[in-house]
Structure formats: structure tokens, C-alpha cells
Coordinates of C-alpha atoms and ligand atoms in Angstrom, one line a residue:
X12 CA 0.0 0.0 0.0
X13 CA 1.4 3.0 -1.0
X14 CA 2.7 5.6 2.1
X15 CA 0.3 8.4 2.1
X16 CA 1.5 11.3 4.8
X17 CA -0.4 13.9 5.7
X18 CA 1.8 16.6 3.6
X19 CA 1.0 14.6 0.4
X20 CA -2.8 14.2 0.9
X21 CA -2.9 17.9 1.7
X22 CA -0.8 18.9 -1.4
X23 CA -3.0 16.1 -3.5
X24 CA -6.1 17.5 -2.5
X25 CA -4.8 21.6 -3.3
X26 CA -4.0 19.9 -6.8
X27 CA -7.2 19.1 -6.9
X28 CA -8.7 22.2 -6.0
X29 CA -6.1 24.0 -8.3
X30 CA -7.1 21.4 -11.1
X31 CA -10.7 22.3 -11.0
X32 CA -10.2 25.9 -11.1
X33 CA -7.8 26.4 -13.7
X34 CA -9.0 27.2 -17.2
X35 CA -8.9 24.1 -19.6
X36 CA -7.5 25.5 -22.6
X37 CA -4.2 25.0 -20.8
X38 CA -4.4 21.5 -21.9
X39 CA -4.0 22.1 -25.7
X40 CA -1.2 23.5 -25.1
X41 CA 0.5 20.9 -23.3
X42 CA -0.6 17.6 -25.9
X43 CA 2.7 15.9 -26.6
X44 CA 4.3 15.4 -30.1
X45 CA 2.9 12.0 -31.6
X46 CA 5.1 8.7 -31.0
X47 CA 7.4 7.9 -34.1
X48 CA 9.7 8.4 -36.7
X49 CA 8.6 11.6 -38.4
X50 CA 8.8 15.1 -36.9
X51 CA 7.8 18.5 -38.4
X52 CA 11.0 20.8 -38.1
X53 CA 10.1 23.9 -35.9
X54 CA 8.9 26.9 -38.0
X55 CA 11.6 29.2 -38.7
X56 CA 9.9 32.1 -37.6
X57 CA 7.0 34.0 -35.1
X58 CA 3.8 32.8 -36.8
X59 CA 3.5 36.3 -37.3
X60 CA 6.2 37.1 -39.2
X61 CA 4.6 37.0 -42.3
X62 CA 2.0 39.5 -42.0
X63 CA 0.6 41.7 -43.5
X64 CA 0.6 39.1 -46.6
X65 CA -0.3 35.9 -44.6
X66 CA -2.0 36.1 -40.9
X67 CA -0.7 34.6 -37.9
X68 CA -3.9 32.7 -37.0
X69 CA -3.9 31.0 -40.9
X70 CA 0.0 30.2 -40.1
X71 CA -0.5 28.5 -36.8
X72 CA -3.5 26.5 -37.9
X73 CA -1.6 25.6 -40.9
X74 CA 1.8 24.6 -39.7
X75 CA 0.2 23.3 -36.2
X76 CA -3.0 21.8 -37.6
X77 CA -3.1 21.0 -41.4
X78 CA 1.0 19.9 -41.4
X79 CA 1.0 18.0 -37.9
X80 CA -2.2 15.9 -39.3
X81 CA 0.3 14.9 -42.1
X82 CA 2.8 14.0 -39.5
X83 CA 0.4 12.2 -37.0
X84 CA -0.9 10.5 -40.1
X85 CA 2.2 9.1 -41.4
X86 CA 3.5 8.1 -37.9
X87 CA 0.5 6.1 -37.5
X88 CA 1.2 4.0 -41.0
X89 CA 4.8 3.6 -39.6
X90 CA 3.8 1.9 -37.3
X91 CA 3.3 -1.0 -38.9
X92 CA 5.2 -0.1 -42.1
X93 CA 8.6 1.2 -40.5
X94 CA 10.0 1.2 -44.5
X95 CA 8.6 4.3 -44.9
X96 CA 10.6 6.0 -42.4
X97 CA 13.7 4.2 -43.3
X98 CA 14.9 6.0 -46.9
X99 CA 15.1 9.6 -47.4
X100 CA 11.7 11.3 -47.9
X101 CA 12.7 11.8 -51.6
X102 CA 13.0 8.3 -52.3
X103 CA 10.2 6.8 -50.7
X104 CA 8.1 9.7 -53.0
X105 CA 10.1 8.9 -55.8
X106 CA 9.1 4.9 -55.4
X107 CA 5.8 5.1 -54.2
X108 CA 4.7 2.0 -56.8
X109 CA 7.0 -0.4 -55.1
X110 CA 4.9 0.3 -51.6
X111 CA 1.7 -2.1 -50.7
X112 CA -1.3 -1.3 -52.1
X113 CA -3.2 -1.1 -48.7
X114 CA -0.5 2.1 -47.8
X115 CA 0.2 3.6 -50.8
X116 CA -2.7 6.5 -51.2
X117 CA -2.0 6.8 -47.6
X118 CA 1.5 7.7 -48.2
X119 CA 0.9 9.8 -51.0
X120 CA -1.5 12.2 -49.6
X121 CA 0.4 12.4 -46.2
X122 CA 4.3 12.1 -46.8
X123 CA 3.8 14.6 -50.6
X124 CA 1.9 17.0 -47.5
X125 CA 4.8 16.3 -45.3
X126 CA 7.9 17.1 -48.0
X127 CA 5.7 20.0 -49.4
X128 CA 4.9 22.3 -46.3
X129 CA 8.8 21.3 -45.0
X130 CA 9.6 23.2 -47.7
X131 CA 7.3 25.6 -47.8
X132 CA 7.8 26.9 -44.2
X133 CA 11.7 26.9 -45.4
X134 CA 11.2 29.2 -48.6
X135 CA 9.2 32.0 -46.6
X136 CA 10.5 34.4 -44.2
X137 CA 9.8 38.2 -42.9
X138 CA 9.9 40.6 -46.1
X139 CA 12.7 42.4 -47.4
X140 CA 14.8 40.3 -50.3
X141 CA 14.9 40.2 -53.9
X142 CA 16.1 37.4 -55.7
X143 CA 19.8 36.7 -55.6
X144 CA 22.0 36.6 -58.6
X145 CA 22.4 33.4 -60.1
X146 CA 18.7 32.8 -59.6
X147 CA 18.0 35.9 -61.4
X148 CA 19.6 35.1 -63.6
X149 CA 18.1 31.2 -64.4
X150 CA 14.8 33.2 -64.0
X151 CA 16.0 35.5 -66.7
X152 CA 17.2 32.9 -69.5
X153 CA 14.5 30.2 -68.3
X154 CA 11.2 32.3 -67.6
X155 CA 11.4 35.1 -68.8
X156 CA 12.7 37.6 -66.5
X157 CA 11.2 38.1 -63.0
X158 CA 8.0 40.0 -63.7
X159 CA 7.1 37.4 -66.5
X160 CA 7.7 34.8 -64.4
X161 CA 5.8 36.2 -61.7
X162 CA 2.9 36.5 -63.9
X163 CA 3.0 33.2 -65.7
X164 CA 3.6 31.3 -61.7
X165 CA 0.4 33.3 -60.4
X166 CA -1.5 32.1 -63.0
X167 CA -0.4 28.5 -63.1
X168 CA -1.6 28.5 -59.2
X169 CA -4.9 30.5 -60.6
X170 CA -5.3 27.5 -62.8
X171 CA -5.2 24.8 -60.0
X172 CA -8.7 23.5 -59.8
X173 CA -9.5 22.6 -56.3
X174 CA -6.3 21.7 -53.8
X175 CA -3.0 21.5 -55.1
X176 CA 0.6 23.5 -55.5
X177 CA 2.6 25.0 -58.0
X178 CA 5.8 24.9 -58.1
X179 CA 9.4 25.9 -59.6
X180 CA 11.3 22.8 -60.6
X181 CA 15.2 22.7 -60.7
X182 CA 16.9 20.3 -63.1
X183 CA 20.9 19.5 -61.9
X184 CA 22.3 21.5 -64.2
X185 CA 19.8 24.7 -63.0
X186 CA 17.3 24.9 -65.6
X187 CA 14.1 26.1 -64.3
X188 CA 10.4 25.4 -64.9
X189 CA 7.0 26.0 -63.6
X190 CA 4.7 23.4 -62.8
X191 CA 1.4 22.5 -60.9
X192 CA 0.4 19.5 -59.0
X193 CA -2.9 18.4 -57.5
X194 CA -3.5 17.7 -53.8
X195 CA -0.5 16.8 -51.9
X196 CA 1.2 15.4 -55.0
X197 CA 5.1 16.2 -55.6
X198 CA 7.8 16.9 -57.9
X199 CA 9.8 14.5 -56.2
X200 CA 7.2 12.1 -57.3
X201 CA 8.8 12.2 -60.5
X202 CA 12.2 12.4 -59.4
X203 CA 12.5 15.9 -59.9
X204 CA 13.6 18.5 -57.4
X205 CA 11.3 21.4 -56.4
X206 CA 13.3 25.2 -55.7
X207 CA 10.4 26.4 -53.7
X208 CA 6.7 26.4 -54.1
X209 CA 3.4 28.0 -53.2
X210 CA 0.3 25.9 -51.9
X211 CA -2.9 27.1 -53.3
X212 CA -5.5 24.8 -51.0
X213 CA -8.0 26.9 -49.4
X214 CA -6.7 26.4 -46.3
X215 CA -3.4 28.4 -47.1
X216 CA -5.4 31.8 -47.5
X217 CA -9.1 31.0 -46.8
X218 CA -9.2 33.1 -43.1
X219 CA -7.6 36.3 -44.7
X220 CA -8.7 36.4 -48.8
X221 CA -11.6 34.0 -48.6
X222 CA -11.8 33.2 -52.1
X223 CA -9.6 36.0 -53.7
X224 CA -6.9 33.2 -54.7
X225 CA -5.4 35.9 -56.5
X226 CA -4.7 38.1 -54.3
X227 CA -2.8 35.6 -51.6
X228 CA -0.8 34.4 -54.8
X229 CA 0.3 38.0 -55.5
X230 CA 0.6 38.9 -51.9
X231 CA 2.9 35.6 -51.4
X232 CA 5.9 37.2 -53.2
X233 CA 6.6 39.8 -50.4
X234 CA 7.6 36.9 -48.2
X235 CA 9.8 34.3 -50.6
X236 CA 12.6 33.8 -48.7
X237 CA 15.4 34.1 -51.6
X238 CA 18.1 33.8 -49.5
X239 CA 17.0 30.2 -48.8
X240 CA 15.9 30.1 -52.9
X241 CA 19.4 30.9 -53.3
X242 CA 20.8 28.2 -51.1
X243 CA 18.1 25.6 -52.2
X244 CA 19.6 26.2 -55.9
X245 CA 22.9 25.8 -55.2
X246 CA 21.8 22.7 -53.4
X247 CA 20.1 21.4 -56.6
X248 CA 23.0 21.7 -58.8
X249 CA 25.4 20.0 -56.4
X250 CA 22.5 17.3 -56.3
X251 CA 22.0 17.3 -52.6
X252 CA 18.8 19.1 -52.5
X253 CA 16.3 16.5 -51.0
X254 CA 12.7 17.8 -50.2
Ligands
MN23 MN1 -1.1 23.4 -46.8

């Protein structure tokens, strides 16, 4: 039987007493990270950072709602498929045939959401930069110099019908193109290599520009992080850029 002294059933019972006055919203905050192999990296900035162009509340119900169900999801298939967890998140993308029928959907919906918020927390930041020079410059001979490109990518994501991304695609030796994809789906899906991105489901921009896509497209520029464009291209060309 365990010892129960008189200082312990008085400082029980004040727990209890504390317990039923605080306010229970304390326990959302407190709900620990889900058991297993994946993890979302921690967001590289205040969920505010970003405004005016995209809200704090969107950001923290995106990054701590929409991107951990991706996370809690995948975990859960891991656990009884640990060969998901066990190649780079590239690879298992890139061979998502040779995966069990029963998982792969699963998979595709969950570790394409994983790879593509990863990197699109990674390619934002507070405002301020312009694109960098050798970027500029593959913008310039592959798209048409920055406006056009601008133009052409906002349109592309215009064009998405339903969920989906669009994207800027790097090639190893730096050649540039844009692309869409629905739902969750990838780049790396095809083995390709995605410089950044911009994801064009509701849930990105719905609390702020309802359905003026548009608008959150064009607003999206002011916070492109191309110092991390910049790095990510260099990345691509010396063939380590993974997701
Ligand atoms: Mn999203």
C-alpha cells in the first residue's frame, strides 16, 4: 500500500482544487508530439512574421494543424510499415509503386503534404529580399525575367482547380520550370527537385482572402525567402537538394 503522509494528501487535495479551477484550454497547449519516426522541423519564424501578406492565426492553424495531421498520419502508418521511415523522404516519394497497395494513397496524400509544407515553411520568411544573382539570372534565361515569371507562376496556381501546389522545378544543371500538381502530390514524385513552391488549398489563405486566390498568390511574393531560394539552388546543382 502505498505511504500516504499527511503533507502529500494535503498537497493532493490543493491539486485538486487547483485542477478544477484552472482554465482548460491550458491543456492544448501541453498535448505531446505524436510517437514515431517523423517530426515536423520547428517553423523558422514568429507565426506572425509573415504578416501583412499571410496572418498569424492562418500560419499557426496551418503549420500546427493541417501539417501535424500529415505528420500524426504518417506516424501512424509507420507503425506497422517502418520502411517508410527508413529511406530519405525523396526516395520513398520517388518509389511510391513499389509500396503495398493497402498504404500507398495513404502515403501519397500524407508524406507529398509532409515534403511540401517542409519546404514551404523553409522558402518563406519576414519581407525584405529580392532574388539573388544566379537565380536571377536562371529566372531571366528560363522564364522570362522576374515579372514574367511572376505573372506566368500566379496564373499556373490561378489555374489549380481545387487543392493543389505549384511549383518551380530545378533540373541538376539549374534549368528552371513551372509546374502544378494536385492535392499533396510532388515533384519528387517524378524524381525531380522542387526550388520552392506555393500551396494554393484553401486552407493556405481562406481566413484572410476567402476566395480571392489571387490576391494571396500576388501577396505571397513579399515573403519568398530568396536567400533560402538561393541556397536551395545551389543545393540542386550539387544534387544534394532533398525535399
Ligand atoms: Mn497546406
Amino acid at each position: 500500500m502505498p505511504c500516504l503522509t499527511r503533507r502529500t494528501l494535503i498537497e493532493a487535495t490543493a491539486g485538486i482544487a487547483v485542477a478544477a479551477l484552472a482554465p482548460r484550454i491550458v491543456l492544448a497547449q501541453t498535448a505531446p508530439p505524436p510517437a514515431g519516426p517523423f517530426r515536423q522541423d520547428p517553423l523558422p519564424y514568429a507565426p506572425n512574421a509573415l504578416e501583412p501578406s499571410i496572418d498569424a492565426r492562418t500560419m499557426e492553424i496551418h503549420y500546427g494543424k493541417h501539417h501535424a495531421a500529415y505528420v500524426a498520419n504518417l506516424n501512424a502508418v509507420a507503425k506497422d510499415n517502418p520502411q517508410i521511415a527508413q529511406m530519405p523522404v525523396e526516395q520513398v516519394l520517388a518509389k511510391l509503386g513499389e509500396l503495398p497497395d493497402a498504404i500507398r494513397t495513404n502515403v501519397r496524400n500524407n508524406l507529398g503534404g509532409h515534403a511540401n509544407h517542409t519546404m514551404f515553411w523553409q522558402v518563406m520568411g519576414p519581407p525584405g529580399h529580392r532574388p539573388e544573382a544566379e537565380v536571377a539570372a536562371a529566372i531571366e534565361r528560363d522564364l522570362g525575367g522576374l515579372e514574367k515569371f511572376q505573372a506566368d507562376f500566379d496564373a499556373a496556381g490561378l489555374r489549380v482547380f481545387g487543392s493543389g501546389w505549384v511549383f518551380v522545378t530545378v533540373t541538376r544543371d539549374g534549368k528552371l520550370a513551372i509546374e502544378t500538381r494536385p492535392n499533396q502530390d510532388s515533384p519528387l514524385m517524378d524524381g525531380k527537385r522542387a526550388l520552392f513552391g506555393n500551396d494554393v488549398w484553401e486552407h493556405a489563405y481562406y481566413l484572410q482572402y476567402q476566395n480571392r486566390r489571387a490576391d494571396y498568390l500576388k501577396a505571397w511574393w513579399n515573403v519568398v525567402n530568396w536567400p533560402k531560394v538561393a541556397e536551395r539552388y545551389t543545393a540542386a546543382k550539387a544534387g544534394t537538394l532533398g525535399i
